[in-house]
Amino acid sequence: MSVDTATVRHIARLARLEMSDAEVEATVPELNNILGWVEQLAEVNTDGVEPLTAVIDQKLRLRDDVINDGNVRDAVLLNAPDAQHGFFAVPKVIE
Amino acid sequence: MTDLTSLTIAELRDGFRAGSFSARDIATSFNAAVAAAKALNAYTVETPDDALAAADTADSARQRDELMPLSGIPLGIKDLFATAGTDTTAGSNILKGFKPPYESTVTGNLRRGGAGMLGKLNMDEFAMGSSNETSAYGPVISPWKRSDGGNAALTPGGSSGGSAAAVAAGIAPGVTGTDTGGSIRQPAAFTGISGIKPTYGRCSRWGIVSFASSLDQAGPMARTVRDCAIMLEAMAGFDPKDSTSLDLPVPNWEAGLSSNLKGKRVGIPKEYRIDGVPEEINALWDRGIEWLRDAGAEPVEISLPHTKYALPTYYIIAPAEASSNLARYDGVRYGIREAGEGGLEGMYAATRAAGFGAEVKRRIMIGTYVLSAGFYDAYFNKAQRVRALIKRDFREAFEHCDLILTPTAPSAAFGIGEKMSDPLAMYLNDVFAVPASLAGLPAMSVPGGLDAQGLPLGLHLIGNELDEQGVLNAGLAIEERAGFSARPEKWW
């Protein structure tokens, strides 16, 4: 499998990364180089092998469904590039 | 008086407790050394007042006999750890100005253990890189120089490059690092210091900026194996805030240190004899085998048949997880914002384009591709199946041995700029470190000697799950026999 400029543009859109035409052009051979290299995994026989899900065997814990903090609105908004009236402000989504 | 910056953590702790010097003396000495070492570019933020405040607390605690394990010890903190009120940027422009209102669990544990903070340490952007050249703050310069009379600026390795350079240069007695695919061990090897990545889950990841969550693990870097044991004890522990944190007591690793390896079998994986690795690296490996034999261990040949596939597996899984983790940087909640065109989505895309560096973008693109519709099974799921086989290789090997010895890196430190143009050549640096990361195993680098150009080389010990003690003890056995005492000549 190899990627072309259309694929790179599609992936960049999925990744929410703005890219100039020059960057798209430069990315095509880079991705192909790396993807070509990882394709050697195809030669490994993995029939009947379950994909690894936990690197150290352990049960995922459940915690009680309780609020153990809260009332920290100012701390939550502290680093926002734009906060107004106690909310994160973003460009208008609905006209 | 002794130059306090030349002492180990254990020596500082014991001298402070005996009253030979005060914690304030220690903090003042290191603060001055940090301020005088700007040429290394190791610190992104200096926090001398933090170190002094912790020192004063330690001095008064000593009067009241209420000392904590790290009382009097100032540490450097990798910029990947959230530190309340102090800039935390993961070496990235996108987090410029971010001051977390919370403290990471690991640094909180160190503070409760009495440690102060000298500052935040430079690193590869989002821990993606093996040379520190991807940092938005510019590369860290290794304190080491080649003995050929040239004056080339060398990399301290990465991603914990600022951490490694700080310890090697004596501008921190110990530091935190994080290791995703070798980011503690490779820089430790390049700078002639020790560093351990514990079993995945030993240290809480809460408050550490995420790169690849199934691999990331914090660990200490310091001058000696004992210092690593002291720090790791203070860093590790169960944390209900991290669902992958192991609910197990923290062993007394320092008290358990012993370099007597009688009855231990040390596995030498035949697949780690890789073509193109310099002869000096293999010669050091052979010396390491003899040192462990001298300590009472029996070397045995083992096989890890899927070794060759570890790096490509890693370079699917780590970018895949990174592309998901880094989705949170969108200009809404923290960091920079670029307006862009096209409303909210345009703002996301413009912010991320402006905020991320080239290597981070490259990995986000790979990660997004291998997780995208149509390719998920062929790449990501396939990699997780191979990862299961790599894990199984280790499990089977540990039926025949107690520990594994390999070199840490396939070369000594290289020059800044030498490998930047070829991402694949750069990725190969972690060829010995990555398999243990994929398997979640504890692993350590200790200095073994110098190459022909006078640069440090490291030996790498991999232990079975939860056997940090075995790794530390073998590390101590090598440390005692290697007698590595070389220090970089001060030029900064």
XYZ file of C-alpha atoms in Angstrom:
587
model
C 0.000 0.000 0.000
C 1.283 3.439 -0.729
C -0.134 6.887 -0.085
C -0.596 9.722 -2.587
C -1.339 13.416 -2.141
C -5.099 12.794 -1.935
C -4.604 10.279 0.895
C -2.274 12.639 2.742
C -4.861 15.420 2.477
C -7.553 13.066 3.762
C -5.404 11.933 6.714
C -4.435 15.528 7.515
C -8.124 16.444 7.602
C -8.899 13.505 9.951
C -5.972 14.589 12.150
C -7.111 18.247 12.075
C -3.725 19.378 10.788
C -3.660 22.252 8.321
C -1.094 21.550 5.590
C 0.164 23.616 2.681
C 0.532 22.009 -0.756
C 4.295 21.929 -0.260
C 3.887 20.123 3.069
C 1.557 17.581 1.498
C 4.107 16.938 -1.251
C 6.901 16.498 1.285
C 4.807 14.187 3.476
C 4.006 11.662 0.721
C 7.513 10.102 0.432
C 8.083 10.308 4.212
C 4.937 8.335 4.998
C 5.619 5.857 2.210
C 9.131 5.283 3.508
C 7.924 4.551 7.040
C 4.875 2.536 5.958
C 7.032 0.503 3.582
C 9.321 -0.329 6.476
C 6.557 -1.360 8.911
C 5.010 -3.596 6.259
C 7.608 -6.246 7.134
C 5.182 -7.211 9.909
C 3.096 -8.911 7.221
C 5.652 -11.731 7.144
C 4.950 -12.650 10.804
C 2.448 -15.453 11.200
C -0.095 -14.189 13.736
C -2.836 -16.729 13.051
C -4.703 -17.457 16.260
C -2.809 -14.763 18.195
C -5.055 -12.383 20.105
C -4.045 -8.711 19.849
C -2.423 -7.584 23.089
C -4.773 -5.445 25.163
C -3.039 -5.156 28.547
C 0.731 -5.195 28.786
C 0.710 -6.270 32.447
C -2.152 -8.639 33.269
C -4.531 -6.987 35.655
C -8.231 -6.397 36.047
C -9.414 -2.896 35.321
C -10.790 -1.470 38.523
C -14.174 0.149 38.946
C -14.541 3.059 41.295
C -17.584 4.237 43.159
C -19.656 6.585 41.047
C -19.271 9.585 43.334
C -18.091 13.152 42.916
C -14.792 13.476 44.730
C -13.889 16.955 43.589
C -15.816 19.716 41.899
C -16.387 23.449 42.228
C -13.109 24.058 40.439
C -14.440 26.085 37.496
C -11.798 28.772 37.793
C -9.007 26.186 37.832
C -10.499 24.459 34.788
C -10.642 27.726 32.842
C -7.307 29.005 34.111
C -5.329 28.148 30.971
C -8.005 28.739 28.340
C -6.866 30.933 25.428
C -10.322 32.537 25.544
C -12.738 32.179 28.476
C -15.904 34.269 28.782
C -18.571 34.291 31.475
C -17.257 31.081 32.986
C -17.150 29.163 29.694
C -14.604 28.221 27.038
C -15.188 30.567 24.110
C -14.848 29.196 20.549
C -15.671 30.514 17.062
C -19.356 30.497 16.221
C -20.563 27.007 15.185
C -24.258 27.713 14.527
C -25.376 30.817 12.641
C 34.136 22.459 51.864
C 33.467 19.637 49.358
C 31.823 20.666 46.117
C 28.336 19.446 46.975
C 27.370 19.166 43.300
C 29.887 16.331 42.919
C 28.102 14.116 45.462
C 25.524 11.388 44.870
C 22.005 11.536 46.315
C 22.991 8.968 48.959
C 26.059 11.035 49.944
C 24.042 14.253 50.077
C 21.333 12.606 52.163
C 23.763 11.013 54.591
C 25.948 14.121 54.905
C 22.919 16.299 55.510
C 21.598 13.912 58.153
C 24.982 13.783 59.867
C 25.056 17.579 59.967
C 28.102 17.960 57.692
C 26.184 20.549 55.666
C 22.690 21.995 55.562
C 19.971 21.445 52.987
C 20.268 25.153 52.182
C 23.974 24.618 51.361
C 22.971 21.845 48.940
C 20.216 23.872 47.250
C 22.440 26.961 46.974
C 25.252 24.955 45.364
C 22.975 23.369 42.785
C 21.094 26.607 42.063
C 24.418 28.283 41.283
C 25.519 25.362 39.080
C 22.219 25.476 37.184
C 22.493 29.231 36.623
C 26.033 28.821 35.263
C 25.172 26.043 32.779
C 22.905 27.834 30.299
C 25.130 26.736 27.406
C 23.796 23.193 27.840
C 20.162 24.321 27.338
C 19.166 21.576 29.800
C 16.604 23.548 31.796
C 13.594 25.248 30.225
C 12.549 26.863 33.519
C 14.677 27.373 36.623
C 12.960 27.302 40.024
C 15.684 28.192 42.563
C 13.132 29.477 45.084
C 11.339 26.136 45.058
C 14.613 24.338 45.825
C 15.426 26.796 48.637
C 11.956 26.537 50.203
C 12.149 22.730 50.282
C 15.675 23.021 51.729
C 14.501 25.290 54.539
C 11.696 22.854 55.319
C 14.269 20.049 55.395
C 16.617 22.009 57.668
C 13.877 22.649 60.200
C 12.628 19.047 59.904
C 16.123 17.891 60.803
C 16.039 19.925 64.008
C 12.767 18.265 64.917
C 13.968 14.828 63.766
C 11.130 14.515 61.247
C 13.092 13.746 58.118
C 11.613 12.280 54.963
C 13.563 9.953 52.597
C 14.487 12.769 50.183
C 14.719 15.644 52.670
C 17.461 18.012 51.546
C 17.633 16.673 47.969
C 16.820 19.055 45.087
C 15.810 17.387 41.827
C 15.375 18.309 38.191
C 11.951 17.494 36.711
C 11.376 16.567 33.072
C 9.007 19.061 31.457
C 6.527 16.230 30.803
C 5.428 16.197 34.476
C 2.678 18.614 35.491
C 4.029 20.870 38.238
C 1.442 23.073 39.924
C 1.938 26.723 39.029
C 5.120 26.088 37.008
C 5.221 26.001 33.190
C 4.660 22.507 31.796
C 5.038 22.406 28.020
C 6.258 18.915 27.031
C 8.856 20.756 24.949
C 6.099 21.980 22.610
C 4.966 25.373 21.347
C 1.370 24.243 21.563
C 1.554 24.238 25.375
C 3.431 27.513 25.637
C 2.445 29.291 28.841
C 0.536 26.320 30.294
C 0.698 26.378 34.092
C -1.150 23.350 35.472
C -3.300 24.005 38.547
C -2.441 20.440 39.667
C 0.648 18.355 40.410
C 1.467 15.005 38.781
C 1.271 12.072 41.168
C 4.956 11.213 40.710
C 6.230 14.721 41.431
C 3.725 14.984 44.293
C 5.200 11.774 45.728
C 8.728 13.211 45.419
C 7.663 16.434 47.150
C 5.980 14.519 49.956
C 9.256 12.595 50.192
C 10.981 15.887 50.971
C 12.529 16.742 47.591
C 12.714 20.249 46.161
C 12.686 21.243 42.481
C 15.592 22.942 40.680
C 13.597 23.468 37.495
C 11.999 21.865 34.462
C 14.172 19.905 32.073
C 14.242 20.200 28.299
C 13.101 17.231 26.232
C 12.051 16.115 22.769
C 8.641 17.540 21.907
C 5.984 15.314 23.516
C 8.841 12.859 24.195
C 9.039 12.021 20.466
C 12.682 11.806 19.507
C 15.998 10.261 20.451
C 18.256 13.304 20.305
C 16.399 16.256 21.869
C 16.469 18.038 18.524
C 12.669 18.125 18.255
C 12.247 20.385 21.322
C 10.582 23.746 20.754
C 13.309 25.153 23.038
C 16.102 23.917 20.798
C 18.406 20.958 21.395
C 20.138 20.153 24.657
C 23.921 20.049 24.211
C 25.623 17.097 25.860
C 28.299 18.019 28.412
C 30.484 15.365 26.739
C 32.892 16.064 23.876
C 34.751 13.634 21.650
C 38.413 13.204 22.541
C 39.472 13.793 18.901
C 40.168 17.457 19.569
C 37.132 18.493 17.533
C 34.532 20.549 19.251
C 31.359 19.053 17.761
C 28.192 19.592 19.799
C 26.845 16.154 20.702
C 23.333 15.075 21.578
C 22.654 13.794 25.116
C 20.094 11.410 23.582
C 16.370 11.638 24.051
C 13.692 12.107 24.860
C 14.889 12.669 28.454
C 17.920 14.568 27.122
C 17.768 17.550 29.452
C 17.412 15.121 32.357
C 20.470 13.111 31.287
C 22.623 16.166 30.574
C 21.713 17.682 33.967
C 22.919 14.660 35.916
C 26.054 14.206 33.788
C 26.962 17.885 34.162
C 26.344 17.949 37.930
C 23.502 20.466 37.725
C 21.076 18.049 39.415
C 21.897 15.088 41.663
C 18.902 13.176 40.311
C 16.086 13.791 37.841
C 12.829 12.350 36.630
C 12.616 10.873 33.165
C 9.958 9.060 31.200
C 10.466 6.100 28.919
C 8.123 5.114 26.090
C 10.570 3.261 23.846
C 13.923 3.932 25.519
C 13.688 7.590 26.502
C 15.316 7.021 29.905
C 17.815 4.325 28.953
C 19.294 5.641 25.694
C 20.085 9.148 27.092
C 21.460 7.558 30.285
C 23.821 5.479 28.108
C 24.851 8.507 26.002
C 25.785 10.565 29.066
C 27.401 7.975 31.342
C 24.718 7.853 34.024
C 22.195 5.289 35.299
C 18.465 5.196 34.677
C 15.688 2.694 35.236
C 12.277 2.264 33.648
C 10.226 0.219 36.139
C 7.500 -2.298 35.305
C 4.589 -0.649 33.465
C 2.159 0.506 36.169
C 4.688 0.909 39.016
C 4.624 4.696 38.660
C 1.370 6.543 38.163
C 0.971 8.258 34.808
C -1.522 10.756 36.234
C -0.370 14.285 35.475
C 2.327 13.164 33.026
C 1.635 14.516 29.541
C 0.610 11.430 27.568
C 2.514 10.197 24.520
C 1.648 6.482 24.099
C -0.366 5.421 27.123
C 0.271 1.663 26.939
C 4.040 2.284 26.933
C 4.742 5.493 28.902
C 6.384 4.938 32.264
C 8.228 7.336 34.585
C 11.540 6.480 36.168
C 14.591 8.027 37.823
C 17.962 8.949 36.313
C 20.965 9.536 38.563
C 24.696 8.950 38.942
C 24.498 5.562 40.629
C 22.320 2.491 40.896
C 21.753 3.208 44.595
C 20.497 6.695 43.781
C 18.071 5.239 41.241
C 16.752 2.843 43.906
C 16.288 5.695 46.387
C 14.387 7.824 43.884
C 12.275 5.027 42.452
C 11.073 4.100 45.939
C 9.833 7.659 46.395
C 8.236 7.906 42.921
C 6.416 4.578 42.695
C 3.140 3.487 44.262
C -0.509 2.763 43.628
C -2.622 5.661 42.439
C -6.410 5.358 42.161
C -6.314 8.174 39.585
C -4.490 5.929 37.063
C -6.488 2.825 36.138
C -3.308 1.091 34.909
C -1.432 1.782 38.145
C -0.479 -1.449 39.956
C -2.121 -1.950 43.334
C 0.972 -3.387 45.006
C 3.196 -2.278 47.871
C 6.459 -0.524 46.923
C 9.437 -2.733 47.839
C 12.389 -1.349 49.799
C 14.683 -1.411 46.799
C 17.585 0.436 48.416
C 17.617 -1.858 51.455
C 17.442 -4.859 49.111
C 20.522 -3.886 47.073
C 23.060 -6.697 46.749
C 25.591 -7.308 44.003
C 25.891 -10.989 44.863
C 24.270 -12.705 41.885
C 24.998 -16.286 42.961
C 22.407 -18.643 41.509
C 21.119 -16.107 38.955
C 21.004 -16.981 35.283
C 21.610 -14.122 32.880
C 20.082 -14.521 29.445
C 22.056 -13.356 26.416
C 19.615 -13.055 23.505
C 21.256 -14.228 20.297
C 18.985 -12.021 18.167
C 20.526 -8.876 19.700
C 23.802 -9.485 17.813
C 22.735 -7.121 15.055
C 24.646 -6.475 11.830
C 26.266 -3.080 11.591
C 26.585 -2.513 15.336
C 30.149 -1.284 16.059
C 32.578 -3.871 17.389
C 33.208 -1.795 20.550
C 29.550 -2.195 21.495
C 29.719 -5.979 21.189
C 33.055 -6.004 23.044
C 31.486 -4.076 25.919
C 28.598 -6.530 25.936
C 31.096 -9.408 26.297
C 32.809 -7.579 29.182
C 29.385 -7.155 30.814
C 28.809 -10.900 30.580
C 32.155 -11.511 32.326
C 31.344 -8.972 35.055
C 28.045 -10.706 35.811
C 29.802 -14.091 35.819
C 32.310 -12.633 38.280
C 29.369 -11.578 40.489
C 28.218 -15.189 40.639
C 25.736 -15.329 37.769
C 25.647 -17.936 35.052
C 25.267 -16.646 31.474
C 22.891 -18.643 29.257
C 22.038 -18.119 25.612
C 18.360 -17.364 25.054
C 16.218 -16.646 22.023
C 13.770 -13.780 21.522
C 12.701 -14.693 17.978
C 10.501 -11.662 17.283
C 13.171 -9.086 18.197
C 13.500 -7.945 14.596
C 9.840 -6.910 14.512
C 9.858 -4.846 17.706
C 10.792 -1.509 16.111
C 8.210 -1.601 13.300
C 5.609 -2.745 15.845
C 6.521 0.172 18.082
C 6.333 2.643 15.201
C 2.731 1.629 14.573
C 1.486 1.410 18.158
C 3.193 4.492 19.601
C 2.054 6.908 16.842
C -1.458 5.402 16.922
C -1.780 6.088 20.636
C -0.090 9.468 20.225
C -2.524 10.563 17.518
C -5.402 9.872 19.925
C -3.732 11.440 22.958
C -2.704 14.569 21.085
C -6.257 15.173 19.842
C -6.774 17.159 23.052
C -4.541 20.008 21.808
C -7.061 22.015 19.844
C -6.729 25.575 21.126
C -9.819 25.446 23.341
C -8.776 24.494 26.865
C -5.075 25.346 27.107
C -2.043 26.397 25.131
C -1.959 28.544 22.042
C -4.805 29.311 19.628
C -4.683 30.284 15.960
C -7.901 31.647 14.471
C -7.558 29.980 11.061
C -10.299 30.048 8.455
C -13.489 28.029 8.463
C -14.849 28.368 11.975
C -14.192 25.865 14.739
C -12.620 23.142 12.588
C -10.407 25.687 10.895
C -9.287 26.910 14.307
C -8.404 23.373 15.390
C -6.383 22.707 12.226
C -4.591 26.062 12.257
C -3.766 25.792 15.974
C -2.330 22.316 15.571
C -0.374 23.264 12.435
C 1.203 26.206 14.253
C 1.745 24.463 17.585
C 3.237 21.083 16.674
C 6.737 20.521 15.317
C 7.653 18.362 12.318
C 8.311 15.071 14.144
C 5.089 15.318 16.146
C 3.105 16.003 12.969
C 4.799 13.075 11.243
C 3.766 10.721 14.039
C 0.220 12.084 14.232
C -0.102 11.462 10.484
C 1.229 7.887 10.750
C -0.958 7.200 13.759
C -4.069 8.594 12.104
C -3.349 6.562 8.967
C -2.873 3.220 10.752
C -6.080 3.764 12.745
C -8.137 4.949 9.773
C -10.950 2.955 8.190
C -9.586 0.187 5.992
C -6.118 0.136 7.553
C -6.864 -0.534 11.221
C -6.676 -4.316 10.884
C -3.727 -4.400 8.507
C -1.578 -2.114 10.658
C -2.757 -1.475 14.208
C -4.350 -4.838 14.967
C -1.502 -6.665 13.258
C 1.007 -4.731 15.394
C -0.880 -5.614 18.587
C -0.757 -9.289 17.570
C 2.995 -9.113 16.971
C 3.308 -7.299 20.286
C 1.603 -10.268 21.957
C 4.261 -12.522 20.383
C 7.070 -10.246 21.602
C 5.585 -10.424 25.088
C 5.373 -14.218 24.783
C 9.054 -14.393 23.715
C 10.068 -12.710 26.966
C 7.738 -14.875 29.055
C 9.298 -18.017 27.579
C 12.837 -16.634 27.961
C 12.280 -15.956 31.648
C 11.580 -19.665 32.135
C 15.280 -20.161 31.361
C 16.842 -17.082 32.958
C 16.317 -14.458 35.691
C 17.648 -11.432 33.822
C 18.655 -10.366 30.344
C 21.797 -8.421 29.413
C 22.178 -6.450 26.161
C 23.832 -3.201 25.035
C 21.645 -0.111 25.611
C 22.122 1.619 22.256
C 23.731 0.680 18.934
C 26.212 3.586 19.096
C 27.674 6.224 21.379
C 26.233 9.749 21.271
C 26.155 11.270 17.788
C 26.552 14.871 16.720
C 23.646 17.291 16.668
C 22.176 17.384 13.167
C 23.847 14.154 12.035
C 20.693 12.038 11.865
C 17.900 14.586 11.643
C 17.343 14.174 7.912
C 16.493 10.473 8.123
C 13.666 9.537 10.529
C 14.232 5.798 10.075
C 17.945 6.055 10.977
C 16.919 7.994 14.080
C 14.321 5.386 15.057
C 16.985 2.650 14.931
C 18.629 4.173 17.989
C 16.076 2.488 20.199
C 16.490 -0.970 18.655
C 17.675 -2.566 21.947
C 15.364 -0.582 24.236
C 12.003 -0.940 22.491
C 11.282 -4.681 22.992
C 11.257 -4.370 26.819
C 8.947 -1.361 26.492
C 6.472 -3.297 24.354
C 6.478 -6.034 27.005
C 6.128 -3.595 29.940
C 9.239 -4.997 31.649
C 11.602 -3.216 34.052
C 14.861 -2.262 32.344
C 17.911 -0.238 33.249
C 20.986 1.273 31.643
C 24.246 1.519 33.576
C 27.507 2.965 32.242
C 29.954 0.278 31.142
C 32.897 2.145 29.644
C 34.098 4.629 27.046
C 34.409 4.165 23.305
C 37.543 5.001 21.299
C 36.449 8.640 21.141
C 36.061 8.877 24.917
C 32.257 8.763 24.908
C 30.184 6.703 27.369
C 28.558 3.393 26.427
C 25.804 1.732 28.427
C 24.833 -1.813 29.329
C 21.152 -2.709 29.448
C 19.492 -5.068 31.924
C 15.953 -6.322 31.421
C 14.088 -8.013 34.272
C 10.949 -10.045 34.571
C 7.687 -8.287 35.505
C 7.964 -6.593 38.915
C 11.591 -7.654 39.397
C 13.103 -4.176 39.683
C 15.232 -5.560 42.527
C 16.886 -8.100 40.246
C 17.590 -5.384 37.672
C 19.024 -2.984 40.265
C 21.185 -5.702 41.814
C 22.681 -6.733 38.476
C 23.159 -3.044 37.697
C 25.058 -2.673 40.963
C 27.235 -5.685 40.115
C 28.173 -4.072 36.793
C 28.690 -0.667 38.395
C 31.118 -2.116 40.953
C 33.112 -3.962 38.304
C 33.066 -1.397 35.492
C 34.498 1.217 37.852
C 33.098 3.898 35.550
C 34.279 7.216 36.968
C 34.716 9.325 33.825
C 33.150 12.792 33.932
C 32.822 15.297 31.134
C 35.392 18.078 31.274
C 33.667 21.339 32.177
C 33.456 23.667 29.140
C 30.096 25.347 29.762
